[in-house]
XYZ file of N, CA and C in Angstrom:
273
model
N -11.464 -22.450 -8.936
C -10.979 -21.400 -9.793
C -9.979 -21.918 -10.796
N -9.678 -21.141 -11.680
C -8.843 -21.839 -12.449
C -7.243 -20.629 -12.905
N -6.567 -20.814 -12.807
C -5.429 -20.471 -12.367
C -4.815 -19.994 -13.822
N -4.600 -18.804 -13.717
C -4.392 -17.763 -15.287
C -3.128 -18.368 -16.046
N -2.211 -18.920 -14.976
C -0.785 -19.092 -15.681
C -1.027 -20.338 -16.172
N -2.004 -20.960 -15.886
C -2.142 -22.577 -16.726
C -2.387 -22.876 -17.658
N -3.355 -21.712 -18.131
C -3.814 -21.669 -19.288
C -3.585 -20.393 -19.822
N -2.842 -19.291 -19.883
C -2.559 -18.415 -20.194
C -1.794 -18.834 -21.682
N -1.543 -19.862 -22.245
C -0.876 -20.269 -23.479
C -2.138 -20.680 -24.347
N -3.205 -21.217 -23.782
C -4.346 -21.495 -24.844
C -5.331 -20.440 -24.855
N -4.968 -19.404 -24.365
C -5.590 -18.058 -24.222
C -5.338 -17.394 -25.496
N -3.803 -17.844 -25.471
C -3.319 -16.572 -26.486
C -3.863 -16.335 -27.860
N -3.962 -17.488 -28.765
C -4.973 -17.451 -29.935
C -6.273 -16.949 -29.614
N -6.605 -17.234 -28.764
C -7.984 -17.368 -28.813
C -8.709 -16.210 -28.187
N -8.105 -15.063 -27.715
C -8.427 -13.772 -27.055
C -7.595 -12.575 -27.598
N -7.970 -11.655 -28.034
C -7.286 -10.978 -28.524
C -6.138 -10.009 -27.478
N -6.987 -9.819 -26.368
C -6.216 -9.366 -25.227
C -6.384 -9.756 -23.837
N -5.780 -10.379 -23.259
C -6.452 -10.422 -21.711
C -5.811 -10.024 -20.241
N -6.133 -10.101 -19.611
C -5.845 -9.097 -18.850
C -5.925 -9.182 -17.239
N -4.744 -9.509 -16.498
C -4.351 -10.683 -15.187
C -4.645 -9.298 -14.331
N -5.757 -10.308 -13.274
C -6.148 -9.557 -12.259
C -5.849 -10.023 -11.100
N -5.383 -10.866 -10.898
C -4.305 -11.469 -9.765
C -3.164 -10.747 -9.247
N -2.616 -11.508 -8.179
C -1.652 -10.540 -7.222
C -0.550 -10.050 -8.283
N 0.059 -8.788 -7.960
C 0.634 -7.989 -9.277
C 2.142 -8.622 -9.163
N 3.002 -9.183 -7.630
C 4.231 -10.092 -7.446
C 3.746 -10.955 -8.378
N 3.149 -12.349 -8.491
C 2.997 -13.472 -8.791
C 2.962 -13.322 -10.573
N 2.595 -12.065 -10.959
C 2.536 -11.903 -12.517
C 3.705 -11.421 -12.740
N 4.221 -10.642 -12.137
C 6.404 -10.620 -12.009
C 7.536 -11.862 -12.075
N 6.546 -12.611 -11.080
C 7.438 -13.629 -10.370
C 7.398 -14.738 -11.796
N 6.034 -14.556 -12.243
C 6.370 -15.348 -13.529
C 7.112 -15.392 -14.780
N 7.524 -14.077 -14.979
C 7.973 -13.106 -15.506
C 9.913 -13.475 -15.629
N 9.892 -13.987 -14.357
C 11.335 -14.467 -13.781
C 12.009 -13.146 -12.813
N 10.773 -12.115 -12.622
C 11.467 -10.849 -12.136
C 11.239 -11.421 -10.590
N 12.141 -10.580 -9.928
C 11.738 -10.151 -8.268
C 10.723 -9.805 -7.834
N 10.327 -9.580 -6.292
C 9.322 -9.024 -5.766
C 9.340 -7.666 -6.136
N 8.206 -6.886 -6.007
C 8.335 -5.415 -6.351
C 8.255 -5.165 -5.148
N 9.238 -3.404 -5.352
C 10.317 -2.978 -4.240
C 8.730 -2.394 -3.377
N 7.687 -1.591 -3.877
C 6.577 -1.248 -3.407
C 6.018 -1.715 -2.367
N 5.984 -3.581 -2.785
C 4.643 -4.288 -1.975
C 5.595 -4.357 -0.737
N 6.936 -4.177 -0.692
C 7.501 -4.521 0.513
C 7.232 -3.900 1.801
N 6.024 -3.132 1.958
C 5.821 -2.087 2.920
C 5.526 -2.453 4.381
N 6.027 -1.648 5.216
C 5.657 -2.303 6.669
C 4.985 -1.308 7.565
N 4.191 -1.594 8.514
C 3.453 -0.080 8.658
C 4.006 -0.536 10.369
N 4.177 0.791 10.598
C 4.582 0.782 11.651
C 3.649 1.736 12.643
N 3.051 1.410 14.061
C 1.791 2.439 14.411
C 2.798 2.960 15.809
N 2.662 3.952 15.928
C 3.047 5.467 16.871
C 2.159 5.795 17.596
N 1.874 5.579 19.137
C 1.235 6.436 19.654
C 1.469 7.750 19.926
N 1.077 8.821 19.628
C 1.702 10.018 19.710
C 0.705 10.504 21.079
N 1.405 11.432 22.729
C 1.018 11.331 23.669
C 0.896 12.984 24.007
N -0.133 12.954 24.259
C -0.319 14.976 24.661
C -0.320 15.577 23.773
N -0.541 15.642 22.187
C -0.955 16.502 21.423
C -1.703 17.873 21.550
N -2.582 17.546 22.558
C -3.764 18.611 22.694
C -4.785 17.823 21.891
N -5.812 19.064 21.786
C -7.077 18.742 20.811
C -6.642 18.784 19.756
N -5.180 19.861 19.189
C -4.939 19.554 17.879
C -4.583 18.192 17.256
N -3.726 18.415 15.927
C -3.710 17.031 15.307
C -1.814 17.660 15.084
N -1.320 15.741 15.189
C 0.350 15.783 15.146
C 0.487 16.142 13.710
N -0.268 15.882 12.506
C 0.266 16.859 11.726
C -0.624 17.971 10.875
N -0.805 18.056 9.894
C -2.268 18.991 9.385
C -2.812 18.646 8.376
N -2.868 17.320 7.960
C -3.354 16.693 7.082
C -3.436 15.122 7.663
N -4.944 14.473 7.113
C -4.649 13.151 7.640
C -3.462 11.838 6.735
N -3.431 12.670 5.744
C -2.116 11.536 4.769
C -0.891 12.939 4.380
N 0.191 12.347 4.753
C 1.748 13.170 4.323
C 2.726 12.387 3.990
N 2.344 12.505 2.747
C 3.545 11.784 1.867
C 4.520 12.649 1.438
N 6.171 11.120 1.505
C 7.153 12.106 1.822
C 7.988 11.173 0.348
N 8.019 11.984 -0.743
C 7.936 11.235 -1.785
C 9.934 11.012 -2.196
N 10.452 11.794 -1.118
C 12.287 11.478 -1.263
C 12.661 10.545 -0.271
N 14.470 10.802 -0.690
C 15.220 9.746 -0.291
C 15.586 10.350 1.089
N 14.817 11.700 1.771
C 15.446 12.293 3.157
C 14.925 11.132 4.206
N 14.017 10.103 3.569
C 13.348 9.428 4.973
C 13.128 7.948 4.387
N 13.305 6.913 5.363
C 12.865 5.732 4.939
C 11.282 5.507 5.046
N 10.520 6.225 4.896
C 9.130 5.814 4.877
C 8.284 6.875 3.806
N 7.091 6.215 3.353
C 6.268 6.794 2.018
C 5.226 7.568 2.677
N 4.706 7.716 3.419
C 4.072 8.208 3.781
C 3.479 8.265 5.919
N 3.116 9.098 6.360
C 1.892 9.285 7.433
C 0.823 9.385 7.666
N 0.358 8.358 7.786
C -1.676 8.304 8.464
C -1.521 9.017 9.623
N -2.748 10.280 9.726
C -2.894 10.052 11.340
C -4.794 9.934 10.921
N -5.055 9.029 11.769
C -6.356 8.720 11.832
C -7.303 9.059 12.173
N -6.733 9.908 13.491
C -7.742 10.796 14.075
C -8.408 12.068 13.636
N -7.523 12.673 11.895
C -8.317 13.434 11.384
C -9.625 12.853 10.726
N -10.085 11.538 10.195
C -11.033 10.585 10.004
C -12.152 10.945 10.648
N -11.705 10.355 11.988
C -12.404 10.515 12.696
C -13.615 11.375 13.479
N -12.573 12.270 13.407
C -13.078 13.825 14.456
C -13.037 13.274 15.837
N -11.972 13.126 16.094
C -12.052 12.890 17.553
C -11.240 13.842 18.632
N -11.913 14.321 19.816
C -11.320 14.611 20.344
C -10.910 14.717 21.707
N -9.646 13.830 21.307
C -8.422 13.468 22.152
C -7.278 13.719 22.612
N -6.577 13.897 23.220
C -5.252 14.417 23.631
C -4.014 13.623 23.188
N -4.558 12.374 22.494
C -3.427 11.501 22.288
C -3.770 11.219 20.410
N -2.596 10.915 20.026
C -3.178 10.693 18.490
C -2.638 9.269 18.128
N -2.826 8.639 16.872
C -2.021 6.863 16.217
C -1.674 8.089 14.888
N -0.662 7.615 14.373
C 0.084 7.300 13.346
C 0.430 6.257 12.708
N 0.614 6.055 11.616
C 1.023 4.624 10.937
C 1.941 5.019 9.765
């Protein structure tokens, strides 16, 4: 393969626009910026125990788009699925 930032200078005449499809850090990092605060994500999985047949919440994605919580969002998987179980995962 050949590596965008190597030649990204003999590009420039010669393309009118182009357009980096590589990891979106590494086009920052070249940049001289930091990691982005985004990719820093860590997923963390929950067994949730005795639910019932219902589901722990009422949607399979709940995003929690403020500063009340350190996390972006909740998977529960088992709405995917259709399964039914007494126990549920979260992530």
């Amino acid at each position: 393969g050949v590596d965008y930032f190597d030649i990204r200078d003999q590009l420039q005449n010669r393309c009118g626009k182009t357009f980096f499809t590589g990891p979106i850090d590494r086009y920052f990092a070249e940049a001289g910026l930091g990691k982005l605060e985004y990719r820093s994500i860590r997923f963390e999985k929950e067994v949730i125990r005795n639910v019932g047949a219902g589901y722990y919440q009422a949607n399979s994605v709940v995003n929690y788009p403020g500063p009340e919580v350190n996390f972006t969002r909740i998977v529960e998987y088992k709405h995917f699925l259709r399964q039914s179980s007494n126990h549920t995962v979260i992530v």
